[in-house]
XYZ file of C-alpha atoms in Angstrom:
337
model
C 0.081 0.561 0.296
C 1.509 3.711 -1.300
C 1.780 6.821 0.627
C -1.134 7.499 -0.697
C -3.692 4.557 0.539
C -2.419 5.204 4.092
C -3.316 8.888 3.786
C -6.832 7.698 2.642
C -7.348 5.373 5.694
C -5.835 8.034 8.513
C -8.705 10.562 6.447
C -11.457 7.701 6.581
C -10.735 7.037 10.640
C -10.337 10.843 11.130
C -14.035 10.928 9.660
C -12.983 12.193 6.038
C -14.177 11.478 3.137
C -11.935 11.074 0.230
C -13.106 13.378 -2.339
C -11.322 12.020 -5.858
C -9.900 14.976 -8.394
C -11.379 16.567 -11.293
C -7.632 16.013 -13.016
C -5.317 14.610 -12.450
C -2.962 18.459 -11.667
C -4.754 18.341 -8.732
C -4.154 15.516 -7.001
C -0.227 16.990 -5.499
C -1.580 20.106 -3.407
C -4.088 18.115 -2.564
C -2.731 14.572 -1.102
C -0.320 17.912 0.366
C -3.160 19.571 2.207
C -4.491 15.737 4.104
C -0.561 14.842 5.077
C -0.911 18.051 6.751
C -4.864 17.252 8.052
C -3.357 13.994 9.319
C -0.799 15.384 10.849
C -2.289 17.496 13.104
C -5.342 15.147 14.134
C -2.780 12.074 14.791
C -2.499 12.774 18.938
C -6.245 13.306 19.061
C -6.769 9.394 17.372
C -4.565 8.193 19.711
C -6.495 9.209 22.866
C -9.577 8.172 21.380
C -7.574 4.487 20.549
C -6.681 4.280 24.080
C -3.089 5.298 24.392
C -2.074 7.313 27.639
C -5.787 7.865 28.595
C -5.405 9.241 32.553
C -6.725 6.206 35.207
C -9.694 7.988 36.900
C -10.191 8.232 40.897
C -12.799 5.857 42.396
C -16.546 7.336 42.276
C -19.119 6.519 45.042
C -17.035 6.601 48.099
C -19.843 5.823 51.300
C -19.434 4.288 54.359
C -21.581 1.556 56.048
C -21.354 1.743 59.979
C -23.226 -0.949 62.079
C -22.550 -1.392 65.728
C -19.263 0.494 65.943
C -17.650 -1.333 63.470
C -17.403 1.106 59.972
C -16.565 0.590 56.538
C -15.469 2.801 53.443
C -16.347 0.928 50.211
C -16.525 2.987 46.595
C -16.943 1.505 43.287
C -14.735 -0.677 41.082
C -12.464 1.606 39.117
C -12.382 -0.422 34.989
C -9.434 -0.238 32.754
C -8.737 -1.643 29.544
C -8.793 -5.143 31.471
C -5.560 -4.178 34.161
C -5.595 -4.990 37.501
C -6.935 -1.976 39.366
C -5.343 -1.903 43.543
C -6.772 0.994 45.501
C -5.055 2.638 48.797
C -6.990 4.587 51.866
C -5.937 7.612 53.471
C -7.387 9.334 56.495
C -7.323 12.764 58.363
C -9.149 13.389 61.920
C -9.329 16.557 63.890
C -5.816 16.497 64.968
C -4.138 16.050 61.512
C -6.453 19.525 59.729
C -6.116 21.865 63.164
C -2.152 21.002 63.857
C -0.475 18.584 61.392
C -0.726 21.205 58.180
C -3.926 19.140 56.853
C -1.975 15.759 57.017
C -2.906 12.615 55.649
C -2.258 9.196 56.695
C -2.130 6.004 55.346
C -4.369 3.078 56.980
C -1.659 0.287 56.131
C -4.230 -2.817 55.916
C -5.963 -1.316 53.382
C -2.747 0.050 51.070
C -2.543 -1.031 47.494
C -5.002 -3.725 48.300
C -7.841 -5.440 45.228
C -11.088 -5.071 46.592
C -13.832 -2.429 47.032
C -14.543 -1.678 50.852
C -11.371 -1.412 54.007
C -12.363 -2.028 57.280
C -11.514 1.728 59.505
C -12.498 0.577 62.558
C -9.405 0.521 64.202
C -8.622 4.210 62.856
C -11.754 5.875 64.153
C -10.587 6.010 67.494
C -11.901 9.109 68.480
C -15.574 10.696 68.839
C -14.228 13.820 66.219
C -14.634 14.336 62.556
C -12.763 12.236 59.999
C -11.910 12.763 56.500
C -11.452 9.806 53.700
C -10.214 8.994 50.141
C -9.455 6.177 48.002
C -6.840 6.630 45.045
C -6.581 4.023 42.587
C -3.322 1.925 41.060
C -2.919 0.035 37.667
C 1.404 -0.055 38.553
C 1.763 2.531 35.870
C -0.581 4.958 36.726
C -1.760 6.359 39.593
C -5.347 8.497 39.430
C -6.444 11.189 41.345
C -7.909 10.915 45.396
C -11.384 10.165 45.299
C -12.154 11.983 48.877
C -16.011 10.829 50.845
C -18.125 13.982 50.693
C -18.929 15.139 54.048
C -17.334 14.107 57.023
C -17.928 11.059 59.422
C -18.311 10.814 62.730
C -18.464 7.288 64.942
C -21.636 8.575 66.791
C -24.103 8.339 63.896
C -23.416 4.790 63.488
C -26.043 2.684 63.576
C -26.974 -0.052 66.679
C -28.963 -2.481 66.925
C -30.725 -4.873 69.343
C -28.420 -7.806 70.499
C -29.139 -11.314 70.005
C -31.372 -12.648 72.705
C -32.813 -16.355 74.002
C -35.096 -16.719 77.065
C -34.464 -19.648 78.966
C -36.828 -20.889 81.480
C -34.799 -23.495 84.049
C -37.358 -24.875 86.265
C -38.661 -21.652 88.432
C -35.712 -19.544 87.376
C -35.236 -16.960 84.708
C -32.497 -16.758 82.083
C -31.528 -14.778 79.526
C -28.275 -15.330 76.917
C -26.547 -12.290 74.929
C -24.794 -11.942 72.831
C -20.977 -11.098 72.870
C -20.891 -7.837 70.874
C -17.263 -6.338 72.531
C -16.454 -5.049 75.674
C -17.619 -1.302 74.562
C -21.321 -2.808 74.810
C -23.669 -2.977 77.753
C -27.428 -4.221 77.927
C -30.399 -2.964 79.682
C -32.662 -6.688 80.121
C -36.569 -5.641 80.674
C -38.480 -8.583 82.046
C -41.812 -9.054 83.510
C -44.811 -11.427 83.933
C -46.999 -11.668 80.952
C -49.909 -9.673 81.387
C -48.510 -7.221 84.113
C -46.298 -4.879 81.660
C -46.713 -2.373 84.487
C -44.784 -4.340 87.252
C -41.777 -4.113 84.659
C -38.258 -4.833 86.235
C -35.216 -3.486 84.464
C -31.328 -5.227 84.805
C -27.966 -3.659 83.189
C -25.656 -6.156 81.909
C -21.968 -4.914 81.614
C -20.592 -8.529 81.149
C -21.160 -10.822 78.742
C -21.158 -14.659 80.879
C -22.884 -18.037 79.796
C -26.655 -17.050 81.096
C -27.374 -14.762 82.636
C -30.392 -14.992 85.995
C -33.178 -12.825 86.375
C -35.675 -13.402 88.240
C -37.602 -16.650 90.244
C -40.535 -17.421 88.591
C -43.916 -18.238 90.025
C -45.432 -22.338 88.845
C -47.082 -22.121 85.499
C -46.358 -18.414 84.964
C -45.267 -16.680 81.658
C -42.497 -14.121 81.803
C -41.359 -12.156 79.027
C -37.852 -10.983 77.888
C -36.564 -8.125 76.168
C -33.263 -6.119 75.403
C -31.643 -3.272 74.347
C -27.554 -2.392 73.457
C -26.205 0.504 74.929
C -22.408 2.085 74.067
C -20.977 4.566 76.716
C -18.569 6.316 74.879
C -21.013 7.613 72.647
C -23.777 7.344 74.957
C -26.332 5.822 72.249
C -28.579 3.049 72.872
C -30.410 0.776 69.899
C -34.220 0.072 69.649
C -35.261 -2.989 72.181
C -35.217 -6.712 70.457
C -38.900 -8.400 70.261
C -40.305 -10.043 73.454
C -40.018 -13.445 74.146
C -42.098 -15.329 76.667
C -41.100 -18.534 78.450
C -43.626 -20.811 80.985
C -42.107 -22.415 84.353
C -42.670 -25.129 84.671
C -45.616 -27.026 87.543
C -49.317 -25.620 86.761
C -51.517 -23.281 88.368
C -54.270 -26.007 89.510
C -52.505 -26.706 92.479
C -52.657 -23.548 94.424
C -55.726 -25.012 96.711
C -53.234 -27.803 98.278
C -50.791 -25.677 98.250
C -53.075 -22.578 100.155
C -53.997 -25.953 102.739
C -50.672 -27.449 102.865
C -49.851 -23.929 104.749
C -52.464 -23.252 107.024
C -51.492 -27.237 108.620
C -48.510 -26.158 108.594
C -49.418 -22.879 110.349
C -51.272 -25.094 113.042
C -49.091 -26.916 113.435
C -46.376 -24.752 114.224
C -49.086 -23.027 116.792
C -49.649 -25.975 118.880
C -46.476 -26.750 118.896
C -45.666 -23.300 120.417
C -48.235 -23.194 122.700
C -47.358 -26.234 124.442
C -43.806 -24.761 124.755
C -44.636 -22.215 126.632
C -47.190 -23.681 128.745
C -44.708 -26.200 129.575
C -41.927 -23.551 130.016
C -43.932 -21.795 132.623
C -44.622 -25.620 134.471
C -41.098 -25.815 135.433
C -40.861 -22.516 135.894
C -43.914 -22.443 138.479
C -42.593 -25.932 140.035
C -38.475 -24.421 140.419
C -40.257 -21.177 141.878
C -43.095 -22.450 143.854
C -43.130 -25.979 144.495
C -46.490 -27.405 146.274
C -46.369 -28.372 150.063
C -47.296 -31.671 150.979
C -48.654 -32.235 154.397
C -47.269 -36.046 156.618
C -49.481 -38.036 157.844
C -49.538 -36.881 161.413
C -51.342 -33.473 160.143
C -53.948 -34.958 158.010
C -57.360 -34.918 158.867
C -58.509 -39.029 158.422
C -62.606 -37.849 159.424
C -64.202 -34.820 157.827
C -64.731 -31.765 159.367
C -67.894 -32.002 159.751
C -67.736 -34.958 162.681
C -64.398 -32.924 163.655
C -66.448 -29.890 164.445
C -69.240 -31.799 166.151
C -66.572 -33.787 168.501
C -64.976 -31.191 169.589
C -68.248 -29.228 170.512
C -69.495 -32.321 172.825
C -65.272 -31.816 174.402
C -66.391 -28.416 175.924
C -69.424 -28.875 176.804
C -68.140 -32.095 179.701
C -65.809 -29.118 180.148
C -67.973 -26.570 180.805
C -69.850 -29.312 183.399
C -66.473 -29.973 185.592
C -66.398 -26.323 186.405
C -66.940 -25.660 190.088
C -67.611 -21.859 191.416
C -65.284 -21.378 194.687
C -65.634 -17.914 196.906
C -63.527 -15.588 196.687
C -63.060 -15.906 200.955
C -61.109 -19.431 199.687
C -59.318 -19.070 197.393
C -57.602 -16.253 200.103
C -57.144 -18.870 202.362
C -56.126 -21.813 199.527
C -53.452 -18.696 198.121
C -52.119 -18.515 201.615
C -52.063 -21.926 202.363
C -49.866 -22.517 199.249
C -47.472 -19.136 200.387
C -47.171 -20.192 203.538
């Protein structure tokens, strides 16, 4: 193919249509004009064919933040089938105000091939952060794509914990998801139908199971929980209530009442007997009963004894003799001499 054919091909690629000249004398000036045009538009054709095209910056940069876990995401950059890698940097309040607006690379997200970066460890304070990401294909580096606006970790989405209510006999237990040391849990529990008597328990450390209350026989209790993060002073919504029933049957309450009454009666009788016995022991010790000897006992009834004494008195009256005073005096003088 001669120079004329190459020139025609160049013109066709440029969108020109070759016009055949009317006479042979005008071919040389026309070829010269086309040659000059090809030289002028050649750089634009090279750019259109993809050579030396700039690597575009990542787009649609956003953050997904849930339960204090933060991820930076962006749309993938496609460039002529080549492998594109990405690097992420962040800028906190300190870097903006005291370090000349410097940026800090995130080592875990340097020259990665995925379009997501876990920035949880780098977002360590409740201040405004800015983030940016750049594409790299080895030969070229794109401009930085920057997150629109700032990110503050207290805007994270908090979700209720995974929870399981358990009835172990008459014990109400709950199992909670371990979401990390920054999380506390507010647990509410109540007997079904008595929501006004709802009780609360704060759980700061997660163990295998947490004891909430002792349930009544056959009673149904409900439990719900929410997460709380003290560092950002925010709480999630409450989980859906879960209800469990204690073992036993409520139909046994008359027997329980009867047994309680019988126990009370037995306790009262026992206490009364002990009081009487104690009183008797003290009475016998302090005030004993005197027992008369047989010689002082009267074998006959009191009525016969009185009658006998009366007869003896009458006989005594009959034996009394009246002595004149003169004789009494004489007897006294005789006894004196």
